[in-house]
mmCIF file of C-alpha atoms and ligand atoms in Angstrom:
data_model
loop_
_atom_site.group_PDB
_atom_site.id
_atom_site.type_symbol
_atom_site.label_atom_id
_atom_site.label_comp_id
_atom_site.label_asym_id
_atom_site.label_seq_id
_atom_site.Cartn_x
_atom_site.Cartn_y
_atom_site.Cartn_z
ATOM 1 C CA MET A 223 -39.381 -149.608 49.713
ATOM 2 C CA LYS A 224 -42.796 -149.437 51.484
ATOM 3 C CA PRO A 225 -45.458 -148.166 49.073
ATOM 4 C CA LEU A 226 -47.024 -145.024 49.921
ATOM 5 C CA LYS A 227 -50.454 -145.248 51.720
ATOM 6 C CA ARG A 228 -53.008 -143.622 49.346
ATOM 7 C CA VAL A 229 -55.762 -141.693 51.009
ATOM 8 C CA LEU A 230 -58.799 -140.292 49.192
ATOM 9 C CA ILE A 231 -60.382 -137.359 50.730
ATOM 10 C CA LEU A 232 -64.003 -136.843 49.239
ATOM 11 C CA ALA A 233 -65.003 -133.281 50.178
ATOM 12 C CA ALA A 234 -68.665 -132.656 49.572
ATOM 13 C CA SER A 235 -69.169 -129.048 49.780
ATOM 14 C CA PRO A 236 -70.492 -127.399 46.663
ATOM 15 C CA ARG A 237 -69.240 -124.105 47.599
ATOM 16 C CA LYS A 238 -66.124 -122.028 47.187
ATOM 17 C CA ASN A 239 -63.961 -121.922 50.374
ATOM 18 C CA GLY A 240 -66.357 -124.555 51.837
ATOM 19 C CA ASN A 241 -65.348 -124.978 55.444
ATOM 20 C CA SER A 242 -65.521 -128.958 55.280
ATOM 21 C CA THR A 243 -63.355 -128.420 52.037
ATOM 22 C CA LEU A 244 -60.676 -126.320 53.954
ATOM 23 C CA LEU A 245 -60.725 -128.894 56.676
ATOM 24 C CA ALA A 246 -60.289 -131.680 54.061
ATOM 25 C CA LEU A 247 -57.349 -129.812 52.644
ATOM 26 C CA LYS A 248 -55.773 -129.581 55.962
ATOM 27 C CA ALA A 249 -55.992 -133.300 56.470
ATOM 28 C CA ALA A 250 -54.528 -133.658 53.225
ATOM 29 C CA GLU A 251 -51.534 -131.731 54.481
ATOM 30 C CA GLY A 252 -51.400 -134.253 57.311
ATOM 31 C CA VAL A 253 -51.456 -137.117 55.170
ATOM 32 C CA LYS A 254 -48.644 -135.825 53.196
ATOM 33 C CA ALA A 255 -46.582 -134.935 56.418
ATOM 34 C CA GLU A 256 -46.751 -138.416 57.649
ATOM 35 C CA GLY A 257 -45.659 -139.682 54.170
ATOM 36 C CA GLY A 258 -48.963 -140.617 52.692
ATOM 37 C CA GLU A 259 -50.423 -139.663 49.194
ATOM 38 C CA ALA A 260 -53.605 -137.619 49.440
ATOM 39 C CA ASP A 261 -56.097 -137.054 46.609
ATOM 40 C CA VAL A 262 -58.809 -134.535 47.324
ATOM 41 C CA VAL A 263 -61.711 -134.621 45.090
ATOM 42 C CA GLU A 264 -64.416 -132.038 45.561
ATOM 43 C CA ILE A 265 -67.334 -134.296 44.782
ATOM 44 C CA GLY A 266 -69.819 -131.390 45.197
ATOM 45 C CA HIS A 267 -68.577 -130.409 41.754
ATOM 46 C CA LEU A 268 -69.120 -133.598 39.964
ATOM 47 C CA LYS A 269 -72.001 -134.966 38.087
ATOM 48 C CA ILE A 270 -73.221 -138.048 40.041
ATOM 49 C CA ALA A 271 -76.850 -139.391 39.533
ATOM 50 C CA PRO A 272 -78.482 -141.200 42.422
ATOM 51 C CA CYS A 273 -78.492 -145.140 42.617
ATOM 52 C CA ASN A 274 -81.498 -146.245 40.726
ATOM 53 C CA ALA A 275 -81.366 -149.834 42.397
ATOM 54 C CA CYS A 276 -81.269 -151.782 39.230
ATOM 55 C CA ASP A 277 -78.987 -154.197 40.801
ATOM 56 C CA SER A 278 -77.073 -154.876 37.549
ATOM 57 C CA CYS A 279 -73.920 -154.402 39.568
ATOM 58 C CA ILE A 280 -74.895 -157.366 41.674
ATOM 59 C CA THR A 281 -76.236 -159.582 38.730
ATOM 60 C CA LYS A 282 -73.413 -158.542 36.404
ATOM 61 C CA PRO A 283 -70.651 -157.601 38.704
ATOM 62 C CA GLU A 284 -67.880 -157.550 35.903
ATOM 63 C CA ALA A 285 -69.701 -154.763 34.088
ATOM 64 C CA GLY A 286 -69.786 -152.429 37.111
ATOM 65 C CA CYS A 287 -72.272 -149.633 37.514
ATOM 66 C CA VAL A 288 -74.380 -149.047 34.471
ATOM 67 C CA ILE A 289 -74.529 -145.342 35.058
ATOM 68 C CA LYS A 290 -71.700 -143.783 33.234
ATOM 69 C CA ASP A 291 -71.215 -140.536 34.903
ATOM 70 C CA ASP A 292 -68.386 -139.045 37.091
ATOM 71 C CA MET A 293 -68.852 -141.866 39.665
ATOM 72 C CA GLN A 294 -66.959 -143.874 37.364
ATOM 73 C CA LEU A 295 -63.676 -141.958 38.146
ATOM 74 C CA LEU A 296 -64.556 -142.256 41.799
ATOM 75 C CA TYR A 297 -64.704 -146.113 41.527
ATOM 76 C CA ARG A 298 -61.266 -146.295 40.325
ATOM 77 C CA LYS A 299 -59.933 -143.912 43.053
ATOM 78 C CA ILE A 300 -61.944 -145.782 45.798
ATOM 79 C CA ARG A 301 -60.579 -149.024 44.842
ATOM 80 C CA ALA A 302 -57.042 -147.655 44.717
ATOM 81 C CA ALA A 303 -57.184 -146.021 48.094
ATOM 82 C CA GLN A 304 -56.210 -147.675 51.552
ATOM 83 C CA GLY A 305 -57.743 -144.892 53.358
ATOM 84 C CA ILE A 306 -60.855 -142.461 52.794
ATOM 85 C CA ILE A 307 -61.663 -139.268 54.471
ATOM 86 C CA PHE A 308 -65.412 -138.223 54.232
ATOM 87 C CA ALA A 309 -65.776 -134.425 54.502
ATOM 88 C CA THR A 310 -69.241 -133.091 54.417
ATOM 89 C CA PRO A 311 -71.347 -130.175 55.447
ATOM 90 C CA ILE A 312 -74.359 -130.875 57.523
ATOM 91 C CA TYR A 313 -77.533 -130.301 55.728
ATOM 92 C CA TRP A 314 -80.637 -130.869 57.331
ATOM 93 C CA PHE A 315 -79.331 -132.866 60.395
ATOM 94 C CA ASN A 316 -77.277 -135.156 58.515
ATOM 95 C CA MET A 317 -74.524 -135.596 55.806
ATOM 96 C CA SER A 318 -75.246 -133.553 52.646
ATOM 97 C CA ALA A 319 -77.074 -135.076 49.576
ATOM 98 C CA GLN A 320 -73.816 -134.852 47.593
ATOM 99 C CA MET A 321 -71.953 -137.106 50.145
ATOM 100 C CA LYS A 322 -74.881 -139.637 50.435
ATOM 101 C CA LEU A 323 -74.967 -140.118 46.451
ATOM 102 C CA VAL A 324 -71.438 -141.156 46.397
ATOM 103 C CA ILE A 325 -71.957 -143.649 49.268
ATOM 104 C CA ASP A 326 -75.114 -144.909 47.568
ATOM 105 C CA ARG A 327 -73.456 -145.410 44.336
ATOM 106 C CA ALA A 328 -70.463 -147.183 46.137
ATOM 107 C CA TYR A 329 -72.943 -150.076 46.517
ATOM 108 C CA ALA A 330 -71.841 -150.913 42.829
ATOM 109 C CA ILE A 331 -68.443 -152.332 44.438
ATOM 110 C CA GLN A 332 -69.397 -155.380 46.345
ATOM 111 C CA ASP A 333 -68.777 -159.184 46.229
ATOM 112 C CA LYS A 334 -70.504 -161.181 48.982
ATOM 113 C CA GLN A 335 -68.375 -160.188 52.222
ATOM 114 C CA TYR A 336 -66.590 -157.332 50.451
ATOM 115 C CA PHE A 337 -67.778 -153.698 50.028
ATOM 116 C CA ALA A 338 -66.408 -150.513 48.594
ATOM 117 C CA PHE A 339 -64.840 -149.427 51.837
ATOM 118 C CA THR A 340 -64.243 -152.910 53.628
ATOM 119 C CA GLY A 341 -60.696 -153.004 55.267
ATOM 120 C CA LYS A 342 -60.067 -149.345 54.680
ATOM 121 C CA ASP A 343 -58.923 -146.726 57.311
ATOM 122 C CA VAL A 344 -61.702 -144.024 57.487
ATOM 123 C CA GLY A 345 -61.958 -140.659 58.690
ATOM 124 C CA VAL A 346 -64.983 -138.333 59.021
ATOM 125 C CA ILE A 347 -64.900 -134.293 58.823
ATOM 126 C CA LEU A 348 -68.266 -132.433 59.571
ATOM 127 C CA THR A 349 -69.038 -128.705 59.568
ATOM 128 C CA TYR A 350 -72.130 -127.208 60.671
ATOM 129 C CA GLY A 351 -73.792 -123.976 61.329
ATOM 130 C CA ASP A 352 -75.377 -124.630 64.696
ATOM 131 C CA VAL A 353 -73.689 -124.464 68.112
ATOM 132 C CA ASP A 354 -72.616 -127.981 68.535
ATOM 133 C CA VAL A 355 -72.752 -131.626 67.246
ATOM 134 C CA PHE A 356 -76.079 -132.271 68.748
ATOM 135 C CA ALA A 357 -78.132 -129.212 67.984
ATOM 136 C CA SER A 358 -76.719 -129.170 64.423
ATOM 137 C CA GLY A 359 -77.619 -132.911 63.627
ATOM 138 C CA GLY A 360 -73.897 -133.729 63.245
ATOM 139 C CA VAL A 361 -74.592 -136.663 65.542
ATOM 140 C CA ASN A 362 -76.728 -138.138 62.987
ATOM 141 C CA ALA A 363 -74.101 -138.130 60.324
ATOM 142 C CA LEU A 364 -71.610 -139.496 62.727
ATOM 143 C CA ARG A 365 -73.875 -142.287 63.601
ATOM 144 C CA SER A 366 -74.302 -143.082 59.935
ATOM 145 C CA PHE A 367 -70.681 -143.322 59.220
ATOM 146 C CA GLN A 368 -70.290 -145.424 62.419
ATOM 147 C CA ASP A 369 -73.041 -147.860 61.206
ATOM 148 C CA ILE A 370 -71.682 -147.766 57.490
ATOM 149 C CA CYS A 371 -67.974 -148.503 58.770
ATOM 150 C CA SER A 372 -69.225 -151.304 61.066
ATOM 151 C CA PHE A 373 -71.216 -152.885 58.401
ATOM 152 C CA VAL A 374 -68.672 -152.915 55.704
ATOM 153 C CA LYS A 375 -65.814 -153.639 58.241
ATOM 154 C CA ALA A 376 -64.023 -150.467 57.715
ATOM 155 C CA ASN A 377 -61.853 -149.035 60.389
ATOM 156 C CA LEU A 378 -63.233 -145.780 61.724
ATOM 157 C CA VAL A 379 -59.977 -144.084 62.703
ATOM 158 C CA GLY A 380 -61.077 -140.639 63.770
ATOM 159 C CA THR A 381 -63.841 -137.867 63.459
ATOM 160 C CA VAL A 382 -63.342 -134.241 63.464
ATOM 161 C CA TYR A 383 -66.359 -131.829 63.580
ATOM 162 C CA GLY A 384 -67.076 -128.362 64.473
ATOM 163 C CA THR A 385 -69.104 -125.140 63.927
ATOM 164 C CA ALA A 386 -68.524 -122.926 61.046
ATOM 165 C CA ASN A 387 -71.407 -121.265 59.118
ATOM 166 C CA LYS A 388 -70.077 -118.771 56.501
ATOM 167 C CA ALA A 389 -67.812 -120.050 53.667
ATOM 168 C CA GLY A 390 -64.238 -119.776 54.935
ATOM 169 C CA GLU A 391 -65.002 -119.193 58.517
ATOM 170 C CA VAL A 392 -63.288 -122.198 59.584
ATOM 171 C CA GLN A 393 -59.887 -120.426 58.652
ATOM 172 C CA THR A 394 -59.910 -118.596 62.058
ATOM 173 C CA ASN A 395 -60.421 -121.832 63.952
ATOM 174 C CA ARG A 396 -56.798 -123.062 64.626
ATOM 175 C CA GLU A 397 -58.062 -125.748 66.810
ATOM 176 C CA LEU A 398 -60.365 -127.285 64.490
ATOM 177 C CA LEU A 399 -57.739 -126.857 61.641
ATOM 178 C CA GLN A 400 -55.092 -128.745 63.804
ATOM 179 C CA LYS A 401 -57.697 -131.478 64.537
ATOM 180 C CA ALA A 402 -58.139 -132.063 60.662
ATOM 181 C CA TYR A 403 -54.281 -132.100 60.179
ATOM 182 C CA ASP A 404 -53.890 -134.645 63.027
ATOM 183 C CA LEU A 405 -56.640 -136.669 61.352
ATOM 184 C CA GLY A 406 -54.740 -136.862 58.036
ATOM 185 C CA LYS A 407 -51.879 -137.882 59.737
ATOM 186 C CA LYS A 408 -53.631 -140.490 61.694
ATOM 187 C CA LEU A 409 -55.158 -142.032 58.533
ATOM 188 C CA VAL A 410 -51.476 -142.854 57.284
ATOM 189 C CA ASN A 411 -50.646 -144.295 60.807
ATOM 190 C CA PRO A 412 -53.646 -145.443 62.629
ATOM 191 C CA LYS A 413 -51.604 -147.361 65.323
HETATM 192 C C1 LIG B 11 -79.373 -126.859 52.594
HETATM 193 C C2 LIG B 11 -78.569 -126.465 54.063
HETATM 194 C C3 LIG B 11 -78.958 -127.125 55.206
HETATM 195 C C4 LIG B 11 -78.179 -127.078 56.215
HETATM 196 N N1 LIG B 11 -78.694 -127.663 57.520
HETATM 197 C C5 LIG B 11 -78.014 -127.440 58.658
HETATM 198 C C6 LIG B 11 -78.364 -128.362 59.744
HETATM 199 O O1 LIG B 11 -79.307 -129.075 59.729
HETATM 200 N N2 LIG B 11 -77.518 -128.140 60.798
HETATM 201 C C7 LIG B 11 -76.510 -127.015 60.740
HETATM 202 O O2 LIG B 11 -76.062 -126.932 61.980
HETATM 203 N N3 LIG B 11 -76.256 -126.468 59.913
HETATM 204 C C8 LIG B 11 -76.953 -126.523 58.712
HETATM 205 N N4 LIG B 11 -76.466 -125.888 57.560
HETATM 206 C C9 LIG B 11 -75.284 -124.943 57.651
HETATM 207 C C10 LIG B 11 -74.026 -125.619 57.071
HETATM 208 O O3 LIG B 11 -73.846 -126.995 57.686
HETATM 209 C C11 LIG B 11 -72.839 -124.737 57.388
HETATM 210 O O4 LIG B 11 -72.888 -123.625 56.649
HETATM 211 C C12 LIG B 11 -71.451 -125.490 56.926
HETATM 212 O O5 LIG B 11 -70.476 -124.686 57.309
HETATM 213 C C13 LIG B 11 -71.613 -125.735 55.464
HETATM 214 O O6 LIG B 11 -70.304 -126.380 55.108
HETATM 215 P P1 LIG B 11 -69.459 -125.870 54.023
HETATM 216 O O7 LIG B 11 -68.923 -124.721 54.292
HETATM 217 O O8 LIG B 11 -68.151 -126.946 53.925
HETATM 218 O O9 LIG B 11 -70.240 -125.896 52.779
HETATM 219 C C14 LIG B 11 -77.243 -126.127 56.345
HETATM 220 C C15 LIG B 11 -76.898 -125.319 55.206
HETATM 221 C C16 LIG B 11 -77.423 -125.541 54.087
HETATM 222 C C17 LIG B 11 -77.037 -124.913 52.612
#
């Protein structure tokens, strides 16, 4: 039997009913509908310190990251996943600090040509308060994820983004919810 495709969904909103989290949960439904395994982790509720650039992960890779916080759990989940969806609010014209922390700390998984997200299928979900992806700064986050995927040779499968300001507001945006669901399905079968 073909093993289930594991999709890790990192949801960075720190708030209850965060719009990006609601879209992340929709994407998880899509993953499951397509026969995959979805693991949604609300990283906005974890304790994760910034990378301190000690480079211990480079000089002693077998020891891994020296910072023993909630990122240790994520290292295991990132390694085990074949697909990753990054779901983040836009804060100050880019991805949120909570999301950037995790990406910085993923630096600890690397070995010459291999990085944490190398070879994985990747999806991106963004929500923002302003009228569109340009005014909100969503474009900067998209560009960041494109550059990251290109650098580590990950396969950017799709992006979903839209306006939603108050917590939970996205619930009434059926089109966006459908796009998130479809992104989840596409992560399992990128074609
Ligand atoms: C600190 C902070 C900075 C924000 N910066 C922006 C911004 O630069 N552009 C924008 O369109 N919305 C901005 N917003 C609005 C959020 O992106 C918006 O409320 C979004 O829906 C939050 O996602 P969430 O519901 O998943 O937490 C900001 C909100 C906060 C709290």
